[in-house]
XYZ file of C-alpha atoms in Angstrom:
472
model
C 161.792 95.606 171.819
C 164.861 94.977 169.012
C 168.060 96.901 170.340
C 171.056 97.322 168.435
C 174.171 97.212 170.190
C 176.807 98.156 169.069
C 180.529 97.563 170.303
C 179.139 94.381 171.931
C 182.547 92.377 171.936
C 183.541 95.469 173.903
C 184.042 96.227 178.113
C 180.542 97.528 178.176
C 178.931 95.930 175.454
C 179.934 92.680 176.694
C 178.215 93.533 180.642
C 175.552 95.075 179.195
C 174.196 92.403 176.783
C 172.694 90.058 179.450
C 170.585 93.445 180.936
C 169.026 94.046 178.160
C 168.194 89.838 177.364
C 167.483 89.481 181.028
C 164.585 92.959 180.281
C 162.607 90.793 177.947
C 164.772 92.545 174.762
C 165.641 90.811 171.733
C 169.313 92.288 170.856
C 170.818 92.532 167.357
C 174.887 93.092 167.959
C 177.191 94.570 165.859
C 180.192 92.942 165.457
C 182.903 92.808 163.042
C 184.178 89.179 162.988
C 181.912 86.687 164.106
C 184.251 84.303 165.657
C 185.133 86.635 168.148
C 182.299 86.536 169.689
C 181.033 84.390 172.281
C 176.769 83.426 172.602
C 176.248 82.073 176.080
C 173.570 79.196 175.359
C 170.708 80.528 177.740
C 171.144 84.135 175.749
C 170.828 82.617 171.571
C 167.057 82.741 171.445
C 167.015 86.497 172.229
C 170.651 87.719 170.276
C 170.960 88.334 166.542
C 174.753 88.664 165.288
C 175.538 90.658 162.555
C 178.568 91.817 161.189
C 179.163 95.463 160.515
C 182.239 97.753 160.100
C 181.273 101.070 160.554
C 184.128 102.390 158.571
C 182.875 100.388 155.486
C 179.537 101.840 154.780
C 178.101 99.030 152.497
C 178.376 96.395 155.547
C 175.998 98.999 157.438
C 173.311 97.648 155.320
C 173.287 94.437 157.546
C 171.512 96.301 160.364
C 167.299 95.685 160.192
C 165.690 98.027 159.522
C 162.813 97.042 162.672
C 165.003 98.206 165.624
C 163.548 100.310 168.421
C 166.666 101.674 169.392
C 170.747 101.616 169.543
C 173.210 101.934 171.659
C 176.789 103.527 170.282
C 179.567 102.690 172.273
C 182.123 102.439 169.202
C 185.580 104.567 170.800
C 188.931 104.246 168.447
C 191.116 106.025 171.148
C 193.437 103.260 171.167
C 193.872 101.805 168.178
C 196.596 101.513 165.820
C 196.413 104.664 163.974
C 197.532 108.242 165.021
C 194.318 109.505 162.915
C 191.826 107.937 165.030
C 189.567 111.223 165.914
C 188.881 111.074 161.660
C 188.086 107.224 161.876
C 185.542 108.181 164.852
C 184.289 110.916 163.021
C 183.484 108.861 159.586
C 182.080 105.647 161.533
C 179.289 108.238 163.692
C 178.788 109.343 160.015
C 178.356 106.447 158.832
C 176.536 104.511 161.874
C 174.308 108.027 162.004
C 173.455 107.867 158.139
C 171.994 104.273 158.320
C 170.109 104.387 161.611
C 168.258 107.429 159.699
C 166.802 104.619 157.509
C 165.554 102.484 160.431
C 162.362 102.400 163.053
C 165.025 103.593 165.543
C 163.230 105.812 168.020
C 166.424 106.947 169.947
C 170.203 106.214 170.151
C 172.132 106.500 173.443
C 175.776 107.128 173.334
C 178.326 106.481 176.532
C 180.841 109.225 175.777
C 183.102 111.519 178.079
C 182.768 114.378 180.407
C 183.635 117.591 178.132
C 183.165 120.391 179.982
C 186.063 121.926 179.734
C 187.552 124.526 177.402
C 190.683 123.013 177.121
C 190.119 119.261 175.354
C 192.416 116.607 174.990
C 192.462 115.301 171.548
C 190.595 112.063 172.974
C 187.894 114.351 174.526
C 187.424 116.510 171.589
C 186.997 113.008 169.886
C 183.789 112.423 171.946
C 182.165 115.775 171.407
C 182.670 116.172 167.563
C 180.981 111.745 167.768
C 177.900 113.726 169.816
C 177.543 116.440 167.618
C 177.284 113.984 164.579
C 174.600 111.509 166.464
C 172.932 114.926 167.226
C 172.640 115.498 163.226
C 169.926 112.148 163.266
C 166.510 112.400 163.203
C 165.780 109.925 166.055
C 165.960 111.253 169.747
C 169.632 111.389 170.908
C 170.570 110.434 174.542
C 174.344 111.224 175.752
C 175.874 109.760 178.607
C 178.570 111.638 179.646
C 181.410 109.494 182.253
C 185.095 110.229 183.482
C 186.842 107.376 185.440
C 184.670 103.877 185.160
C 185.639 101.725 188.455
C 184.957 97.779 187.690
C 187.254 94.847 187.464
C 188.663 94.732 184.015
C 188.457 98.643 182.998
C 191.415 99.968 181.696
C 191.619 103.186 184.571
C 191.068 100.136 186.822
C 193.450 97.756 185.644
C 196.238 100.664 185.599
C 195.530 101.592 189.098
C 195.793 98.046 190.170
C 198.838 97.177 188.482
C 200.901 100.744 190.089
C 199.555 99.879 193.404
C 200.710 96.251 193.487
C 203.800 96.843 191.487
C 205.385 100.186 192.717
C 205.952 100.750 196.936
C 207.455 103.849 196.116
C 205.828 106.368 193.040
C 208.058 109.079 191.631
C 204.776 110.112 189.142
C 203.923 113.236 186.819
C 202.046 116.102 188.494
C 198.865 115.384 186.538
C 198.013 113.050 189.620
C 197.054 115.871 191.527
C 194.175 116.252 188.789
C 190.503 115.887 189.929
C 187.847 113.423 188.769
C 184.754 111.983 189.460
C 185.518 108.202 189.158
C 182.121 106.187 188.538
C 181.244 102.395 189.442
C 180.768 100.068 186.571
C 177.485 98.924 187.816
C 176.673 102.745 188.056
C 176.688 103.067 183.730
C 174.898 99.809 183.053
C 172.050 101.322 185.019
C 171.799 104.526 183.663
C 172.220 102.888 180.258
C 169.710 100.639 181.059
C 166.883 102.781 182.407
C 167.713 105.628 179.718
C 166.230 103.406 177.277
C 163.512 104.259 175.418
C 162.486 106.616 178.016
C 160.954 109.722 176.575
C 162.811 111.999 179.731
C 166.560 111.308 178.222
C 165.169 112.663 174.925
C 167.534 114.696 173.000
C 169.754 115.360 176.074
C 173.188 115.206 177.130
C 174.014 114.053 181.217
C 177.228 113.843 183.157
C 177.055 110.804 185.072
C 179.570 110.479 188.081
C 179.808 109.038 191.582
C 179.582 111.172 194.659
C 183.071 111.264 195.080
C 185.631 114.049 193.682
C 189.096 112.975 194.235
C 192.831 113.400 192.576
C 194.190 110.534 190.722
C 196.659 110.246 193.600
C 193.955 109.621 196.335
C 192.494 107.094 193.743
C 195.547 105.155 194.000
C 196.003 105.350 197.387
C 192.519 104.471 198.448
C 193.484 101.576 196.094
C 196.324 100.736 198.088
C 194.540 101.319 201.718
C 191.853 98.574 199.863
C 194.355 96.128 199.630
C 196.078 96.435 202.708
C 199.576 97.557 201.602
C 201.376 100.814 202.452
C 202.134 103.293 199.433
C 204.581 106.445 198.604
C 203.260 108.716 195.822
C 205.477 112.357 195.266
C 204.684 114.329 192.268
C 207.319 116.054 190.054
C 206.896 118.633 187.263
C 209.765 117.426 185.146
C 207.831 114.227 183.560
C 207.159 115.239 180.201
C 203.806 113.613 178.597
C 205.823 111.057 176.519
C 207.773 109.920 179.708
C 204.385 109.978 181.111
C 203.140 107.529 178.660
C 206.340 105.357 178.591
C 206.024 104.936 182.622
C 202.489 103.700 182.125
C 203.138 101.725 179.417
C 206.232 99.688 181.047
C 204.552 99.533 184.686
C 201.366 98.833 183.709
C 199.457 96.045 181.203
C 198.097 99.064 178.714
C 199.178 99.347 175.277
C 201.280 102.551 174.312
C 198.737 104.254 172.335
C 195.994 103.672 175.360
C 198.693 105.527 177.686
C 199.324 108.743 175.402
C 195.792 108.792 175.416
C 195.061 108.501 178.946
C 197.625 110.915 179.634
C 196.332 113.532 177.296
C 192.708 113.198 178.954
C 194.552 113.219 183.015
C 195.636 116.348 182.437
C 192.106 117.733 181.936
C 189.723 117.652 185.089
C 186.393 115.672 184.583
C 183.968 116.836 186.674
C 179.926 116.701 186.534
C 178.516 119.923 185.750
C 175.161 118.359 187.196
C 173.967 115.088 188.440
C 170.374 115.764 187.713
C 169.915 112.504 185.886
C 170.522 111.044 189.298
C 166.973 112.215 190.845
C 165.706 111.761 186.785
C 166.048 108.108 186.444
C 166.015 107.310 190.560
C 169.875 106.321 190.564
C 172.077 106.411 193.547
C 175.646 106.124 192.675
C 177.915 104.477 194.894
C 181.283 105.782 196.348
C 184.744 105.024 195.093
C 185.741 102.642 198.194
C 182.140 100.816 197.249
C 183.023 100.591 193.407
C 186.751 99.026 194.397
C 185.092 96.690 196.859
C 182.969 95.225 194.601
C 185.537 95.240 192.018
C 188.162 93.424 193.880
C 185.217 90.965 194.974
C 184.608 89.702 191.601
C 188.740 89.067 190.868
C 189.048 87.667 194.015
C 185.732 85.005 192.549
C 187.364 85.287 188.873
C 183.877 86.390 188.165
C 185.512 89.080 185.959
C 182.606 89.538 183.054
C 184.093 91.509 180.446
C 188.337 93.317 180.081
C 189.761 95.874 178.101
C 192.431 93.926 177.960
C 190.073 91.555 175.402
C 189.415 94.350 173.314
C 191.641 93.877 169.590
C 192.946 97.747 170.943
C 194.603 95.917 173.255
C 197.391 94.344 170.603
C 198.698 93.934 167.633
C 195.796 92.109 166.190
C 194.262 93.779 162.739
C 192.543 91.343 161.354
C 189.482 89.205 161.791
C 190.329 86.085 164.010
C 188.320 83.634 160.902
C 191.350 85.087 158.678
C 194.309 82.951 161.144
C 192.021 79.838 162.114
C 193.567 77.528 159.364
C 196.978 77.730 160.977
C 199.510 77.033 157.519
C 201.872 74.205 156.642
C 203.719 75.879 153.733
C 206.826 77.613 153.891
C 206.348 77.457 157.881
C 208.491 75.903 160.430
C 206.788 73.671 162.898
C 207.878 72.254 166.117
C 205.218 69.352 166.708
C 205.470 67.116 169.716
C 202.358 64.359 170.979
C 202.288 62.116 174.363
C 199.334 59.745 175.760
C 197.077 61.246 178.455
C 196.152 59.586 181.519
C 193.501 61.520 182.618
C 191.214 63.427 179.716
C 189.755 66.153 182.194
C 192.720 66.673 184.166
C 194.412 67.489 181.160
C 192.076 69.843 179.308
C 191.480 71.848 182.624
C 195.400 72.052 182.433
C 195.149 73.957 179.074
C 192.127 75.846 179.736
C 194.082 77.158 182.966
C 197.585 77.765 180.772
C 199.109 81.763 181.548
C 198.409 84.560 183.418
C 198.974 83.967 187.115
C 199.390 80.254 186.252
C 202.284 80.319 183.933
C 203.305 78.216 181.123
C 203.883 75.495 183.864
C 207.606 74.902 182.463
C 210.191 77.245 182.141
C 208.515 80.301 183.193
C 211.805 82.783 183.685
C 212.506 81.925 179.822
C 208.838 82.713 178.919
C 209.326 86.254 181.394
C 212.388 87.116 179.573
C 210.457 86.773 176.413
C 207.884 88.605 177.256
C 209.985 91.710 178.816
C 211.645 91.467 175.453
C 208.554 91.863 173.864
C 207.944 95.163 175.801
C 211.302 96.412 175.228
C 210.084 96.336 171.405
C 207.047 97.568 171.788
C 205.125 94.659 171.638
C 202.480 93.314 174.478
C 204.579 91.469 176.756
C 203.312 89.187 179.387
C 201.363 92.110 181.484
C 198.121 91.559 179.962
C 197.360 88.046 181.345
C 193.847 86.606 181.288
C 190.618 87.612 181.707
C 189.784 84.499 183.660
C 191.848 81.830 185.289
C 189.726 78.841 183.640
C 187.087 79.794 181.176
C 188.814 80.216 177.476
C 186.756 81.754 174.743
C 187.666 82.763 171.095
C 188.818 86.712 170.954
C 190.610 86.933 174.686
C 193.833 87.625 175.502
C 196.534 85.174 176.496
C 199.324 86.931 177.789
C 200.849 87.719 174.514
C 198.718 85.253 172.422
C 195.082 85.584 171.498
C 192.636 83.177 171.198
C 191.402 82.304 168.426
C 189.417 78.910 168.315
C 188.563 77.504 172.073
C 186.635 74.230 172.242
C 186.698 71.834 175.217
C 184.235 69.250 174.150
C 186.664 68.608 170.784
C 189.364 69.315 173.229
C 191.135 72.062 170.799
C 192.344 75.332 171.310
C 194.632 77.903 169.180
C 196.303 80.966 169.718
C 197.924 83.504 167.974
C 200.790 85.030 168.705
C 200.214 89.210 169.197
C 204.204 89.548 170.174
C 206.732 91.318 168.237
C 207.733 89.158 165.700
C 209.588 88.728 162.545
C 206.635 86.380 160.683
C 203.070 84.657 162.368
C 203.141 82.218 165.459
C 200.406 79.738 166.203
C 200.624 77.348 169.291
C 197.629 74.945 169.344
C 196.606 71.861 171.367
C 194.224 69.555 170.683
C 193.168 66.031 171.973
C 192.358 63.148 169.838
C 191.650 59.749 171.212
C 194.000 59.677 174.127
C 196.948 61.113 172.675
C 197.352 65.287 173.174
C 198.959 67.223 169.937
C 201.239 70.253 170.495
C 202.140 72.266 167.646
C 204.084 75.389 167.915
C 203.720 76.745 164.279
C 206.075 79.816 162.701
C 205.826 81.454 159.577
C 208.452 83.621 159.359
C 209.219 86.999 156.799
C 211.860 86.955 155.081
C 215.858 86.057 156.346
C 215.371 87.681 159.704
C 212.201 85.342 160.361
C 214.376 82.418 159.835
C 217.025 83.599 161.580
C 214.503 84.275 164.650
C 213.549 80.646 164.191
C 217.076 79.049 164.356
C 217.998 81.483 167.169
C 214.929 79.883 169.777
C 215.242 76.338 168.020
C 217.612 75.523 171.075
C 215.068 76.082 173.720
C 211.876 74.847 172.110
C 213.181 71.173 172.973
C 212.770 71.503 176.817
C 210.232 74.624 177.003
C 207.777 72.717 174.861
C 208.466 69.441 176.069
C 208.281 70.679 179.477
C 205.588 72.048 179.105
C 203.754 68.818 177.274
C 204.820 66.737 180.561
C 203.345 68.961 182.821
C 199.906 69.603 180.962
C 199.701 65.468 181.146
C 200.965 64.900 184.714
């Protein structure tokens, strides 16, 4: 069968792709920059790539008209805009409008529980996307999750960092707020077996695990997981904004994910029924389960897919093939070279650069830069890598993002997403057996030059450092 998927370069797309190749599928995926998106070799027989921005309603035409079926897991929640309920609303119009036009037999949509009177704005979000994809004349299937437990979700990745970060949590009373968290693995397999089969026909399911537990016993099961002994009290006096602000400083999520999140805590998420469970044969698996496995795969750095990967997750608005030319003119440009003795060694050095590993030279300076960064709003260093040493173009980097990742030509450049007055590049490449370091700065206007000057003093032994130690 031809599925469509769309959000592919997202958390679930990307886990879900390999299912449906791996099912005898052939997938067309939606993506909006090409060069963000990674082909595994085994998987480019059975994967067409287009490129489609639901928000621009010409570039729709790009999906074939011969698909089978679709999968919608497009969700704006935290993007850069305040208006992102209307953006959701016009790309379901849009994404519902075209489909209409195709061989698609039925669309299945990964959305959020909503049975509650009392929505967040997020939530509402959801049901007014449903309610749209209902409008289509192909069979509409809605799967309907809280809380998704895996190893690079974003409820995951917050839980992990407040357990290993804070002994002691002074936190907002929507802790005590129930939820029925849901393994990772759990989705993919009702998404999976939902497709195409005439019993999820023009039906919405809530789709939880068996376990119904406060946000504070999440994080403490969390912490019981990993050995280590945690405080939680619960005060009423944290307003929603402090709310967000404690999230966003403690944790690696981006400011508009945590006013979000916060919204949505507030509001219990409950399964009204889990008949889909006996419908498709699925047996969920419990919250310690879900972190077990989830912790495994870190623990491997078999981590398939992050939020933290996601463009949501920075400053990034563009498409990645718009920065991949990194300038010359009106740009300053720190470049520095130095013979390699060992080709491999080296690359692996690169390939391994940030997160847990550091910058290998310097590291308080680039800490201080990066709390800086977080202090302004920006990324900081919290977001880290995906994996400790596989590089591909669209992850994160700490507070760069990749954009071109190659180690057979031995290249690789990234962007800077941090608060800045002007664009950053840093690449590396190898040629012969000399490595090439380029920091690269193009600043705006007097305040980007004087942000140049003002770091020019510790480029000399943070880059050079740093060239040393990626050689030796």
């Amino acid at each position: 069968m031809k599925i469509l998927l769309t959000g592919a370069t997202g958390y679930i797309g990307k886990r879900l792709l390999p299912l449906l190749v791996s099912k005898g599928h052939n997938v067309v995926c939606c993506v909006r920059d090409k060069n963000r998106f990674y082909i595994p070799v085994e998987f480019k027989e059975n994967i067409q790539v287009i490129e489609v921005d639901f928000l621009k309603k010409e570039s729709l035409l790009n999906i074939p008209e011969s698909i089978d079926a679709a999968y919608y897991l497009i969700h704006s929640m935290s993007g850069s805009s305040d208006n992102y309920d209307e953006l959701e609303r016009i790309s379901a119009e849009n994404f519902t409008e075209r489909i209409n036009q195709t061989q698609a037999g039925q669309v299945i949509y990964l959305s959020g529980i909503v049975n509650d009177k009392s929505l967040s704005k997020h939530l509402s979000s959801r049901k007014q996307v449903e309610e749209i994809l209902n409008s289509g004349t192909f069979a509409m299937t809605t799967l309907r999750a809280g809380i998704i437990v895996g190893s690079g979700s974003a409820s995951f990745e917050i839980i992990r960092d407040l357990v290993n970060k804070l002994p002691v949590m002074i936190t907002p009373k929507w802790l005590n707020t129930k939820c029925q968290p849901i393994a990772i693995n759990d989705v993919l397999e009702f998404l999976t077996k939902s497709l195409l089969n005439p019993l999820t026909y023009n039906q919405n399911f809530d789709i939880g695990g068996p376990d119904i537990l406060t946000y504070k016993e999440m994080l403490l099961a969390f912490a019981k997981a990993k050995n280590l002994r945690r405080w939680i009290f619960t005060v009423p006096v944290m307003t929603p904004k402090l709310s967000s602000y404690w999230l966003y400083f403690v944790t690696s999520t981006s400011y508009k994910l945590a006013t979000a999140l916060v919204s949505s805590m507030k509001v219990e998420v409950i399964c009204k029924d889990t008949k889909i469970n006996e419908l498709l044969k699925v047996k969920p698996m419990s919250y310690d389960k879900a972190l077990s496995k989830a912790l495994m795969k870190i623990e491997e750095d078999q981590v398939a897919s992050s939020w933290k990967d996601s463009l949501i997750s920075g400053r990034f608005k563009n498409n990645l093939s718009e920065y991949l030319k990194v300038p010359k003119k009106d740009c300053f440009i720190d470049r520095r070279k130095k013979e390699i003795i060992n080709r491999e060694f080296t690359i692996n050095r690169i390939w391994s650069i940030g997160g847990e590993t550091g910058w290998y030279y310097g590291s308080w300076l680039w800490n201080i830069r990066g709390f800086m960064d977080k202090i302004f709003g920006g990324v900081g260093l919290r977001r880290g890598r995906t994996n400790k040493r596989n590089l591909h173009s669209g992850d994160v980097l700490d507070f760069w993002r990749v954009l071109y990742a190659n180690k057979e030509e031995g290249k690789l450049i990234l962007f800077a997403e941090m608060k800045l007055p002007g664009e950053a590049w840093l690449e590396f490449k190898i040629i012969g057996n000399t490595l090439y370091q380029s920091a690269t700065f193009r600043p705006k206007g007097i305040l980007g030059k004087l942000y140049w000057y003002s770091v020019l003093p510790f480029h000399g032994f943070i880059f050079e450092g740093m060239l040393k130690r990626l050689i030796k």
